[in-house]
Coordinates of C-alpha atoms and ligand atoms in Angstrom, one line a residue:
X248 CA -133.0 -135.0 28.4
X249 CA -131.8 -134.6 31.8
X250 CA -128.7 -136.3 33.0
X251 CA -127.8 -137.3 29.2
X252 CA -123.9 -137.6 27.5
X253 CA -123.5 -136.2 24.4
X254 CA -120.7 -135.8 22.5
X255 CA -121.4 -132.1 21.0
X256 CA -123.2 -129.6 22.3
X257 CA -123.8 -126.4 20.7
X258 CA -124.9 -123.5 22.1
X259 CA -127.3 -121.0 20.1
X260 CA -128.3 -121.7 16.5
X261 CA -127.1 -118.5 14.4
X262 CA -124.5 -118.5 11.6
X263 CA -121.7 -119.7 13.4
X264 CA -123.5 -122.3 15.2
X265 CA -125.2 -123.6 12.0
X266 CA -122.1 -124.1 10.7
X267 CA -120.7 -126.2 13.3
X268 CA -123.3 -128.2 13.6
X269 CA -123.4 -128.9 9.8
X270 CA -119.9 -130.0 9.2
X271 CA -119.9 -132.2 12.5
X272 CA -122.8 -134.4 11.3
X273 CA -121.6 -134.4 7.9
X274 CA -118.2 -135.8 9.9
X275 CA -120.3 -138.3 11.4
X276 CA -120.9 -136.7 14.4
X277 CA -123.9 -136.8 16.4
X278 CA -124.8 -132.7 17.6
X279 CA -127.3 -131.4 20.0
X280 CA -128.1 -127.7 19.4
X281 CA -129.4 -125.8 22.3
X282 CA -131.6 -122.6 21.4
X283 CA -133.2 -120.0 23.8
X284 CA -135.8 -118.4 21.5
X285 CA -138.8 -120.2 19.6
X286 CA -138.6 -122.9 16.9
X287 CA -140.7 -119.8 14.4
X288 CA -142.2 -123.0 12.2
X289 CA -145.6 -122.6 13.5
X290 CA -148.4 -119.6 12.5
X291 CA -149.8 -117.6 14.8
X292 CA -153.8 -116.7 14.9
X293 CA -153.0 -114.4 11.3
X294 CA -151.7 -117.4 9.5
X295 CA -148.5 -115.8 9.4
X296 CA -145.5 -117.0 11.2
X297 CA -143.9 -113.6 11.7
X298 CA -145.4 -109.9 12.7
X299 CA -145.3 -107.5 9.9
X300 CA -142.8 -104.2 10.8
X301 CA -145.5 -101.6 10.7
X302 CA -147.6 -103.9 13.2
X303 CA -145.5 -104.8 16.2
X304 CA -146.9 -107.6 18.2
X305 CA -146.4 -110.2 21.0
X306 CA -143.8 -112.3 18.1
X307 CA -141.5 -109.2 17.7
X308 CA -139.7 -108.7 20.8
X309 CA -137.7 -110.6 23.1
X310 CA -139.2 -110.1 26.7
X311 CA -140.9 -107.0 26.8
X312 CA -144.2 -105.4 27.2
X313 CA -143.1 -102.3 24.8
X314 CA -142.1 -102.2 21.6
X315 CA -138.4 -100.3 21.2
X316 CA -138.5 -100.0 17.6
X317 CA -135.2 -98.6 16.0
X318 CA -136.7 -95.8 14.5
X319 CA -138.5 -94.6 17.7
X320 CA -140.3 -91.4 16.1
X321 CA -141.9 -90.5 12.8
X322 CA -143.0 -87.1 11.9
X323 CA -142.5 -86.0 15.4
X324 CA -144.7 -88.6 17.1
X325 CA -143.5 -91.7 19.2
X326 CA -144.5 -95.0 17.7
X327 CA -143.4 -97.4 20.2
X328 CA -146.6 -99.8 21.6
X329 CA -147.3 -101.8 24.3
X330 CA -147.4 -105.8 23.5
X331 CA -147.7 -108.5 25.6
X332 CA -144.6 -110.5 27.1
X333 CA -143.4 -113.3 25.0
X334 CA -140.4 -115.0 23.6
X335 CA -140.6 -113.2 20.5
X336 CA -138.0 -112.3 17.5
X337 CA -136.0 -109.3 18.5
X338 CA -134.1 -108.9 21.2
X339 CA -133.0 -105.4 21.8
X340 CA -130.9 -106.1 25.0
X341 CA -129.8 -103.0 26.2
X342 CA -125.9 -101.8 28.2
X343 CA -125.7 -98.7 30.3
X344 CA -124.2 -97.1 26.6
X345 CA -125.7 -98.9 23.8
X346 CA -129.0 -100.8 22.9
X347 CA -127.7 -104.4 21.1
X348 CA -130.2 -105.6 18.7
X349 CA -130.0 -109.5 17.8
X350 CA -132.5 -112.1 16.6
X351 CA -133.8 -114.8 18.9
X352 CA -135.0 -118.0 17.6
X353 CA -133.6 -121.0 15.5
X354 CA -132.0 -119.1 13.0
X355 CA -130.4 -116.1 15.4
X356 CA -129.7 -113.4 13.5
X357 CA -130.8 -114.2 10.2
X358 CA -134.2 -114.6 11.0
X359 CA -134.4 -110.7 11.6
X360 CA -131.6 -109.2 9.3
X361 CA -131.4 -107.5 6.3
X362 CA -130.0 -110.2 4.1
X363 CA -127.3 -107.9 3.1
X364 CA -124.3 -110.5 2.3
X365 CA -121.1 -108.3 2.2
X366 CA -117.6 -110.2 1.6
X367 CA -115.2 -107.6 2.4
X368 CA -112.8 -106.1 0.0
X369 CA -109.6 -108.2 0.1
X370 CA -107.0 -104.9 0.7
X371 CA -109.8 -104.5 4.3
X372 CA -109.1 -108.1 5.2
X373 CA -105.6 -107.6 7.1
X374 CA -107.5 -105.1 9.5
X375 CA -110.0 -107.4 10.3
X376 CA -108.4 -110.7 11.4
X377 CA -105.2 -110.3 11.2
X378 CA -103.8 -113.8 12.4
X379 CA -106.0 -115.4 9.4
X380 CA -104.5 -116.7 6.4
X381 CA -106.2 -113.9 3.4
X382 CA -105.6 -116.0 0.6
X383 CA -107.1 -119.3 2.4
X384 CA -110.3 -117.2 3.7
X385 CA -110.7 -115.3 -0.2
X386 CA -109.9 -118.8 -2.2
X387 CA -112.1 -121.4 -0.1
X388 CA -114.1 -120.3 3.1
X389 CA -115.8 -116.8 1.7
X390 CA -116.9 -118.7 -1.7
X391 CA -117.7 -121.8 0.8
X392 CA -119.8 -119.7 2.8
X393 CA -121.7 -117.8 0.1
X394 CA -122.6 -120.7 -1.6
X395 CA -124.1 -122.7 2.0
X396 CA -126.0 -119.0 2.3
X397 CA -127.4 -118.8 -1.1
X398 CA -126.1 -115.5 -1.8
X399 CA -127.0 -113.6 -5.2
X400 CA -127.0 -110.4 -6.8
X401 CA -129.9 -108.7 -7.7
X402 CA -130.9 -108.4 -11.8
X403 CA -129.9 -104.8 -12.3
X404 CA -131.9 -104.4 -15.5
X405 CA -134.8 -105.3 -13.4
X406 CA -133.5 -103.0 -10.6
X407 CA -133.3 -100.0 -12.9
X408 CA -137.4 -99.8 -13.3
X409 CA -138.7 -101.8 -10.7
X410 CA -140.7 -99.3 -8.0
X411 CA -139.5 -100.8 -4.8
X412 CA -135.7 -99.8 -5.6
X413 CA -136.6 -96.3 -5.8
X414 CA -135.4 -95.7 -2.5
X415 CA -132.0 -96.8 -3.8
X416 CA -131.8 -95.2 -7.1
X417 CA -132.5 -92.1 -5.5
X418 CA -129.6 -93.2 -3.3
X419 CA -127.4 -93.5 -6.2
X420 CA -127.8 -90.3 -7.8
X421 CA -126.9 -88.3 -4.4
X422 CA -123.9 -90.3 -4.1
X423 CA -123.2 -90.2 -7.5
X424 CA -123.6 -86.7 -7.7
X425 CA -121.7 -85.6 -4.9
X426 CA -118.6 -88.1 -6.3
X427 CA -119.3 -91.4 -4.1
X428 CA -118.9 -94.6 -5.2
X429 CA -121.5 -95.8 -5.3
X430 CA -122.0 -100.3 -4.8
X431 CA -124.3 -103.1 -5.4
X432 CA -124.0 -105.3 -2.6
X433 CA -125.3 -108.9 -2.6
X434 CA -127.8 -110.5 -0.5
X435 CA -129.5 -113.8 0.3
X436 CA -133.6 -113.0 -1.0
X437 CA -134.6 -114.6 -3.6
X438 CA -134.9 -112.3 -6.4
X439 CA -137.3 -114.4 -8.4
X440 CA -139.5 -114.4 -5.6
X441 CA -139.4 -110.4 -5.3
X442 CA -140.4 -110.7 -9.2
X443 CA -143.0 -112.3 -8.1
X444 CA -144.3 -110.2 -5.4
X445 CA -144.3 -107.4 -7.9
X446 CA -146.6 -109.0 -10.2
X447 CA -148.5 -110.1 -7.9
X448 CA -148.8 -113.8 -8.1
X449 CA -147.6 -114.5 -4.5
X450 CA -147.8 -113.5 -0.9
X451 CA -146.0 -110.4 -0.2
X452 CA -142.8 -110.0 2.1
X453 CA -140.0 -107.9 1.3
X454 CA -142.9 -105.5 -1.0
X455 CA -144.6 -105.8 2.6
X456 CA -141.9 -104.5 4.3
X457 CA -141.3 -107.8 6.3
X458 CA -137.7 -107.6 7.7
X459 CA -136.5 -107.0 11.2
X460 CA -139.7 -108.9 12.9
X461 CA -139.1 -111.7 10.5
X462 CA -140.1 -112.8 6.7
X463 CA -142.9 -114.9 5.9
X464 CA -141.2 -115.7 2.2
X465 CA -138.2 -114.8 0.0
X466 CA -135.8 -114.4 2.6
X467 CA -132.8 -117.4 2.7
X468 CA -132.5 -117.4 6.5
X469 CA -130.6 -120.3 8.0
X470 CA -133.7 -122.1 8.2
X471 CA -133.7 -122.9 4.4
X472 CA -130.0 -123.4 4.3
X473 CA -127.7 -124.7 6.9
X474 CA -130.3 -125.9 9.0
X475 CA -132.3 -127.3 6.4
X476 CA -129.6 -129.3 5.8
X477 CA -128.6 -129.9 9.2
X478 CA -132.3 -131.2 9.3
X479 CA -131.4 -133.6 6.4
X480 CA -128.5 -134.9 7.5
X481 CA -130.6 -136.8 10.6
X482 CA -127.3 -136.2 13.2
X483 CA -128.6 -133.0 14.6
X484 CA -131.3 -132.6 17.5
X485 CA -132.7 -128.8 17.8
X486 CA -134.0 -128.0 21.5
X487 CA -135.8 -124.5 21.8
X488 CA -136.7 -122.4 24.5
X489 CA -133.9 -123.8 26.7
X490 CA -130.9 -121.5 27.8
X491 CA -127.7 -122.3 29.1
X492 CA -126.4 -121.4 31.9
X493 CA -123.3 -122.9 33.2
X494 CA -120.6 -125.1 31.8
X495 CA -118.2 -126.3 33.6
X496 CA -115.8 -129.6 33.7
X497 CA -117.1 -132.4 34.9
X498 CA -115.6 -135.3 37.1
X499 CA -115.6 -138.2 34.7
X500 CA -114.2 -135.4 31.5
X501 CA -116.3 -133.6 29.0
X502 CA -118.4 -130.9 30.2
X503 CA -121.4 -130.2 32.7
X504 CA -123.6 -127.8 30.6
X505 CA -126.6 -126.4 33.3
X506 CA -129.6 -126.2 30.9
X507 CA -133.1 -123.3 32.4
X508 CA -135.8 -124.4 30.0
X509 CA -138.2 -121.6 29.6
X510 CA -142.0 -121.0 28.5
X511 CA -142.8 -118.1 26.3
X512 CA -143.0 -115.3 29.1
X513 CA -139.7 -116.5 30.1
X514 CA -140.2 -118.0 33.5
X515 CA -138.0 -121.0 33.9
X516 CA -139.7 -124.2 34.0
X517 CA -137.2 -126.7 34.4
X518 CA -133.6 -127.1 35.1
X519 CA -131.8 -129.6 33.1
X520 CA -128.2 -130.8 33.4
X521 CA -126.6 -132.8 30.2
X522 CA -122.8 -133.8 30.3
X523 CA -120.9 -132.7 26.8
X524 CA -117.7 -134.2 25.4
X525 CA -117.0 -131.5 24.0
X526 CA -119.2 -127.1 24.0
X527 CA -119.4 -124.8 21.2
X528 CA -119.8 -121.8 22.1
X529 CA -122.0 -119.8 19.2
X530 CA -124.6 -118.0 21.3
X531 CA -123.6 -114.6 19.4
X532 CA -121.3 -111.8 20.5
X533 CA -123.1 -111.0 23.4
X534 CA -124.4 -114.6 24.7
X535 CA -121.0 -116.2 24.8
X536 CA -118.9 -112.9 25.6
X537 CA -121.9 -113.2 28.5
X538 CA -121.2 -116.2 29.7
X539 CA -117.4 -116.4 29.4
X540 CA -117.3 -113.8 31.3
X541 CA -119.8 -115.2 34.1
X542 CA -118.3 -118.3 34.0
X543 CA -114.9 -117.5 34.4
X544 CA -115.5 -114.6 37.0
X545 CA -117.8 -117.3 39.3
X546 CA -115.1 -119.9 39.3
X547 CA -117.2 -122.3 36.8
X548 CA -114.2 -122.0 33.8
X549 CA -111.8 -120.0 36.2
X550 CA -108.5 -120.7 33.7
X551 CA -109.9 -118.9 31.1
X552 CA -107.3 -116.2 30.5
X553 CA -107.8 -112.4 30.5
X554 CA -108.6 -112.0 26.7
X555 CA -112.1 -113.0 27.6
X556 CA -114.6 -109.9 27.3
X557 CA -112.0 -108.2 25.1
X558 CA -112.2 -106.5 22.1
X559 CA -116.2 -105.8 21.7
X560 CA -117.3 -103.4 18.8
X561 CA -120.3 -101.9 17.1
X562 CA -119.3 -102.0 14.0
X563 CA -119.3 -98.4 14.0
X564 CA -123.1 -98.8 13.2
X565 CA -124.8 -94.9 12.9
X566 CA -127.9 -94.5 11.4
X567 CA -129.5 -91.1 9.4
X568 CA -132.1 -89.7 7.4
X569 CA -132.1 -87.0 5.1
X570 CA -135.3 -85.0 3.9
X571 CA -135.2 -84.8 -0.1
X572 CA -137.4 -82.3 -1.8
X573 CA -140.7 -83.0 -3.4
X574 CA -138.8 -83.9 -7.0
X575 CA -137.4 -86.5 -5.2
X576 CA -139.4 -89.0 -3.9
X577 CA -138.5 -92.0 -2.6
X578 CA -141.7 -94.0 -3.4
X579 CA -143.9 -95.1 -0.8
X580 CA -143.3 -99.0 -2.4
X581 CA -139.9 -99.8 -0.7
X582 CA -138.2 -103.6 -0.7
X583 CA -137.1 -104.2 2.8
X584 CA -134.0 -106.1 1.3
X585 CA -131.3 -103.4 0.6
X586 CA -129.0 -103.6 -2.4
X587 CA -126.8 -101.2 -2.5
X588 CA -124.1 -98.6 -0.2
X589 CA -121.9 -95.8 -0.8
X590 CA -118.4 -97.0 -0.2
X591 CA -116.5 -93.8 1.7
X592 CA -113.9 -96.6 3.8
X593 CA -111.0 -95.5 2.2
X594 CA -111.5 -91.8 2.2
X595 CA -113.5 -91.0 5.2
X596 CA -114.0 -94.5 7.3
X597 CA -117.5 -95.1 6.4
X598 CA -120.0 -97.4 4.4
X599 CA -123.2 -96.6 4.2
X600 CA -126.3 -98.9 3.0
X601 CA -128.8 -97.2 0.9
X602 CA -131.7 -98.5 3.6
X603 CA -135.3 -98.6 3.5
X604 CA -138.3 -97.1 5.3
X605 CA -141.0 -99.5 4.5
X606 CA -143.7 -97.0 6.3
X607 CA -145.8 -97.5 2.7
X608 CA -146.5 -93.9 2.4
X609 CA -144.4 -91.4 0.4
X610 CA -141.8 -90.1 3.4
X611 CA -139.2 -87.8 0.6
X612 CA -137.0 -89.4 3.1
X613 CA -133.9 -91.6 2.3
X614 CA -132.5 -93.9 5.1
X615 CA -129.3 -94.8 5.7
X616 CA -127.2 -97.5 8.1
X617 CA -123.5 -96.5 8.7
X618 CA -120.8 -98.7 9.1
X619 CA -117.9 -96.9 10.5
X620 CA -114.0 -97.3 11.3
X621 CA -114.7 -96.4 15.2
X622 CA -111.5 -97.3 17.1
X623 CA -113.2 -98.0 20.2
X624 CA -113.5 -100.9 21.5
X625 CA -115.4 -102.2 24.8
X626 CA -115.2 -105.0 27.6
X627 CA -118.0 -107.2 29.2
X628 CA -117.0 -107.5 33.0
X629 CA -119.0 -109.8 35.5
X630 CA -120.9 -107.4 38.2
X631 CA -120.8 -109.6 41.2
X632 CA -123.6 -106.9 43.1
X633 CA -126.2 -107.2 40.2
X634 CA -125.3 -110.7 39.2
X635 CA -125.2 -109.2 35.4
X636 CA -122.7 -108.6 32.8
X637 CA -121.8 -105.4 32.4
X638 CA -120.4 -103.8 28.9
X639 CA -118.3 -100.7 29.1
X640 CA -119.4 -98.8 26.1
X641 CA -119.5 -95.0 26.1
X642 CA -122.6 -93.3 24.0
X643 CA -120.2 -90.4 23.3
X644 CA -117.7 -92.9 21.3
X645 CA -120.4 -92.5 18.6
X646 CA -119.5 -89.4 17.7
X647 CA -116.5 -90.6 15.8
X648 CA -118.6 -92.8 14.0
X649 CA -121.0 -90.1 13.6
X650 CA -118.1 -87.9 12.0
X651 CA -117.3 -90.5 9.6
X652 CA -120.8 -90.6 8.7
X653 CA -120.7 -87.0 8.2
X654 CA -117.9 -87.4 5.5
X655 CA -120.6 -88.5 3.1
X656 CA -124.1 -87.0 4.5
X657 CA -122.9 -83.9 4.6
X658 CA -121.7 -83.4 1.4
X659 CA -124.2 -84.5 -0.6
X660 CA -126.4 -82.6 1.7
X661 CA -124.3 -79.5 0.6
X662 CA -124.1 -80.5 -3.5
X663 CA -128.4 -81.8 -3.5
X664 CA -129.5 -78.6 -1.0
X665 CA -131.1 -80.4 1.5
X666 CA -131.0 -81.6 5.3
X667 CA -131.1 -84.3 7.7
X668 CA -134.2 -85.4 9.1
X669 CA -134.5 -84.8 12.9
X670 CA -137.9 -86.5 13.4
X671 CA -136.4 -90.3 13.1
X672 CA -134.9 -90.8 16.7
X673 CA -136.7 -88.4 18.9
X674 CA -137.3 -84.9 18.6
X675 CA -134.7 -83.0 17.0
X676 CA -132.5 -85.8 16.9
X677 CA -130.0 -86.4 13.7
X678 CA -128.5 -89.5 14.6
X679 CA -129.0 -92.9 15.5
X680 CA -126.1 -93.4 17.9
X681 CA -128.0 -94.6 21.1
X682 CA -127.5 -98.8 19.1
X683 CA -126.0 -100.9 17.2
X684 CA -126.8 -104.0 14.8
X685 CA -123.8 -105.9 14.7
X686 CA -122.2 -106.5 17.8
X687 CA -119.0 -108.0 17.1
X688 CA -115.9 -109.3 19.3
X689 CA -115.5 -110.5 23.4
X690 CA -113.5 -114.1 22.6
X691 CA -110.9 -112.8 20.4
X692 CA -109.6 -114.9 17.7
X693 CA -106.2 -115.7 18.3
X694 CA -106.6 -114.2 21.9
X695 CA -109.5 -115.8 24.2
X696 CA -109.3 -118.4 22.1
X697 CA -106.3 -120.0 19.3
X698 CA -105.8 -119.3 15.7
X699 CA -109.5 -121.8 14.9
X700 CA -111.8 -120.6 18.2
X701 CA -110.1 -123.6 20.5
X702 CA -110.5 -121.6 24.0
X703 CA -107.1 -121.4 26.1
X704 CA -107.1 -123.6 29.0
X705 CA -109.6 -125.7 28.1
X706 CA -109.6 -128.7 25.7
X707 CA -113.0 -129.7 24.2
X708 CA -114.4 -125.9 24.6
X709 CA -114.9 -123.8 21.3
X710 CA -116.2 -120.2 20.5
X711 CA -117.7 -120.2 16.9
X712 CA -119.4 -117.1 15.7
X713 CA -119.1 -113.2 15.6
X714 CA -117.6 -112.7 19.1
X715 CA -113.8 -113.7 17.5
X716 CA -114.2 -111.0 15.2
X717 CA -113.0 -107.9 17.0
X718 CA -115.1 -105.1 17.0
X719 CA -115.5 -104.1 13.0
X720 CA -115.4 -105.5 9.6
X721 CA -115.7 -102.7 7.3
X722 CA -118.9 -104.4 6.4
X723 CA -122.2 -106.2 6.8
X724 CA -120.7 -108.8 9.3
X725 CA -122.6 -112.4 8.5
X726 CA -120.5 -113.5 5.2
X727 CA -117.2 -112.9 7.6
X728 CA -118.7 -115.0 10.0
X729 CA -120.1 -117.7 8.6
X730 CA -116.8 -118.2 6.4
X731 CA -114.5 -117.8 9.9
X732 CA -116.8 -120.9 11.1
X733 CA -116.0 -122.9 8.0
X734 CA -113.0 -122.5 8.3
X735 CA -112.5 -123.4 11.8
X736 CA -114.3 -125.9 12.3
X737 CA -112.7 -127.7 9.3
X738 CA -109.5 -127.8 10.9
X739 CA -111.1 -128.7 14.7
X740 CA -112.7 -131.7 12.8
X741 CA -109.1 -132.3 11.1
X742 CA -107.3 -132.5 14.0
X743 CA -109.8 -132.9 17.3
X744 CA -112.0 -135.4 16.8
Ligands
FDA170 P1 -126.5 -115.0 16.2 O1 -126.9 -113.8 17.1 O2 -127.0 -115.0 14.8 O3 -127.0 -116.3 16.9 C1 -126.9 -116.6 18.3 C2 -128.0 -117.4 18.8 O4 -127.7 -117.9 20.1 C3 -129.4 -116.7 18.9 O5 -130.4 -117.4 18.2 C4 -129.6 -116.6 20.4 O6 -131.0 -116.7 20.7 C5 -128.9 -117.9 20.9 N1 -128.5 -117.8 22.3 C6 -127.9 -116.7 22.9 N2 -127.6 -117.0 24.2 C7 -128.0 -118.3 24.4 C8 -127.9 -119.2 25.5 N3 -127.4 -118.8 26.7 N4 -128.5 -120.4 25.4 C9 -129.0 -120.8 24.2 N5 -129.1 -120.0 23.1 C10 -128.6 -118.8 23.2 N6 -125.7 -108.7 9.1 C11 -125.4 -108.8 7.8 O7 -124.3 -109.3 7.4 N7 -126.2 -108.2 6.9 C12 -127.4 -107.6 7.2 O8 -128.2 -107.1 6.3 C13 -127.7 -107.5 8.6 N8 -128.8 -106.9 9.1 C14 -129.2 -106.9 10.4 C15 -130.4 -106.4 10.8 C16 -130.8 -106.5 12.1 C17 -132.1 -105.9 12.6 C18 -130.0 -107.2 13.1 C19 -130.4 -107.4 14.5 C20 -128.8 -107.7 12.6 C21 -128.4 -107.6 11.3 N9 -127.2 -108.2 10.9 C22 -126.9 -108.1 9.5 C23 -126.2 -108.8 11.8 C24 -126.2 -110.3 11.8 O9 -127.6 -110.8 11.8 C25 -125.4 -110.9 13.0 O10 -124.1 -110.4 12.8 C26 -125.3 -112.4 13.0 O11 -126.6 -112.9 13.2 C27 -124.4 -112.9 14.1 O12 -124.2 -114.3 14.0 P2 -123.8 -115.2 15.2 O13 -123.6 -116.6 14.7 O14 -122.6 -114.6 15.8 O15 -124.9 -115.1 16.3

């Protein structure tokens, strides 16, 4: 309420925020968790609570009366719609060089992801966070964070036959073929469930193709982990549609957080001002990197030092299609959940996932996200004229991500005879280079902030999710950051409180 104290606040309710809040109320500590998106426990006029991926509607995007769907074109024809205005899942926020896709809602990211749950290999690790203690993050806070996400590995006898991983065996033999290794990766659905789907005897989501609007069943998001147990633990208050603003210090110590509550066309109704002991910041890459950089540049959190903005990445995200010929189908039944990459790091800088394209006709396509070893990196900078962040990205810094790509695509294009599709992202338009999926990086670990996400210059202020990893983590990024978070937050609550 307006005018409160509390002694936590956290902002944004994604991985690393979920976290947080989790481990404080299980330390006795009483956490208020402030979201801008929707609560998503409530269905809409369908009975369903989230928009399927072939039907775009008012739930899927964040703020927009057009739909700006990934894949923007199939078989030469645009496919984005016009919806109505609302507060809905995806937010595809865009910079002058790249379009940043991110889930809105309690849940963040996970309520619109993939469910891919990649632990990076451990000889990657040093490249990634390099001030953290390897054997610390590989003994305790990866297995921790695994086991708080419900990660599992899908039943590869079942995989072998089952229709929907067509897509992905197909996948396997081009890799396989043209001398790839080729991976299983883990991820949080639950597999009995999919079973289930198959045979029938329940609603249908990943068989549906339910995934970056949302999943009605199957998928572990946050809401049936960490925040179903935040839920449990009776500590933890959950405010939605309310963003914040501003935080600065306050006369009497702790924090002033400014509070605009919105409705769901994203006027703001009310302005609320609550007094925090002590902020997490965990509003995602972009949200606190957004308003670090605000705050510090508008004389709210002025001591901040120079680090802030730093160090932003896209993960070297690229996507691709290639056309396979008519032996080759890909099966028009395709599990949204992927399972599976071709690991080219070592040798060419690139992972790719074996992805879906849940259109539920036969494409003879096969779909494929990137992760790449870009070195470029970018900086959020306040623009005092606009009154907006700003993010320095280039669009032609993809092309090196685009050439590690290649290292794969175009050899088994070469070894299987066949071509790219050029019908995916406009007309006559290989690659996906125009966005990115996991923005990563703008409160550095160890720089913007300490060794455990403890901001410099001010005591009491935390940043706690995927803006301390810098830029790239050879992987899927939400294992990485929902173990960083356990593990910082175990030593704030060690030492801090
Ligand atoms: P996250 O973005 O999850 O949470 C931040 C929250 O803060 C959001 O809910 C936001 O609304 C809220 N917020 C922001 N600003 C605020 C403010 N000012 N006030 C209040 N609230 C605010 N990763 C992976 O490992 N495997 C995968 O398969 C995929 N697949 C995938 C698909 C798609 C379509 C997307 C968009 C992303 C993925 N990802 C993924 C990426 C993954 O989802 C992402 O890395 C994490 O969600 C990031 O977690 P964070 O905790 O950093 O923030």
């Amino acid at each position: 309420a307006n005018g409160a104290r509390v002694p936590v606040l956290v902002v944004g309710t994604g991985y690393g925020g979920s976290v947080t809040a989790l481990r404080l109320a299980q330390a006795g500590v009483d956490v208020h968790m402030i979201e801008m998106g929707m609560a998503w426990d409530t269905p809409g006029s369908d009975g369903k609570i989230f928009a399927n991926t072939t039907t775009p509607d008012h739930r899927s995007f964040w703020l927009r009366t057009r739909t700006k769907q990934p894949l923007s074109n199939f078989l030469g024809f645009p496919i984005d719609k016009n919806i109505p205005k609302y507060t809905g899942i995806l937010d595809a926020e865009e910079f002058a060089g790249i379009m940043v896709y991110q889930g809105r809602g309690v849940g963040g990211g996970s309520l619109v992801n993939g469910g891919m749950a990649v632990t990076p290999k451990r000889e990657n690790f040093a490249g990634i966070l390099p001030s953290v203690n390897a054997d610390e993050m590989y003994s305790t806070y990866y297995p921790r964070a695994n086991a708080g996400l419900g990660v599992t590995s899908v039943d590869q006898r079942w995989w072998e036959n089952a229709p929907c991983y067509q897509y992905a065996r197909v996948g396997r033999k081009h890799a396989q073929r043209s001398g790839f290794p080729f991976v299983f990766v883990p991820n949080v659905y639950d597999w009995d469930y999919m079973k289930a789907e198959e045979a029938g005897t329940v609603p249908k989501s990943a068989l549906a193709g339910e995934v970056i609007y949302g999943n009605n069943a199957g998928k572990k998001s946050l809401q049936k982990t960490y925040i179903a147990q935040i839920k449990s633990t009776g500590r933890v208050t959950i405010t939605t549609l309310h963003k914040v603003t501003s935080v600065a210090p306050a006369a009497g110590g702790g924090y002033t957080v400014l509070i605009d509550e919105i409705n769901t066309t994203g006027d703001t109704v009310a302005t609320k001002s609550v007094t925090a002991d002590r902020v997490f910041f965990a509003a995602g890459s972009v949200g606190t990197s957004k308003l670090l950089v605000k705050l510090k540049a508008t004389g709210a959190l002025p001591n901040l030092n120079n680090e802030v903005g730093k160090g932003w990445g896209d993960n070297g995200n690229v996507m691709c299609g290639r056309a396979n010929h008519m032996w080759d189908a890909t099966g028009k039944l395709q599990s949204s959940m992927p399972t599976a990459g071709i690991d080219n790091w070592a040798a060419g800088g690139a992972f790719a996932e074996v992805a879906p394209l849940p259109t539920g006709i036969e494409t003879y396509a096969s779909f494929y996200l990137s992760i790449t070893n870009t070195p470029h990196r970018a900086e959020f900078s306040w623009n005092a004229a606009t009154g907006k962040v700003d993010l320095s990205w280039q669009t032609a810094w993809k092309q090196t991500s685009i050439n590690m790509a290649k290292t794969i695509f175009d050899k088994i294009n070469q070894k299987e005879g066949t071509i790219y599709r050029t019908d995916l992202f406009g007309t006559y338009k290989i690659w996906g280079d125009h966005l990115t999926y996991h923005p990563l990086g703008g409160a550095v670990l160890n720089k913007a902030t300490d060794n455990y996400g403890r901001l410099h210059g001010y005591p009491g202020l935390y940043v706690m999710d995927g803006s301390l990893i810098p830029g790239n983590v050879t992987v899927n990024p939400f294992v990485t950051i929902t173990a960083l978070a356990e593990r910082n937050i175990e030593n704030i609550i060690a030492n801090d409180l």
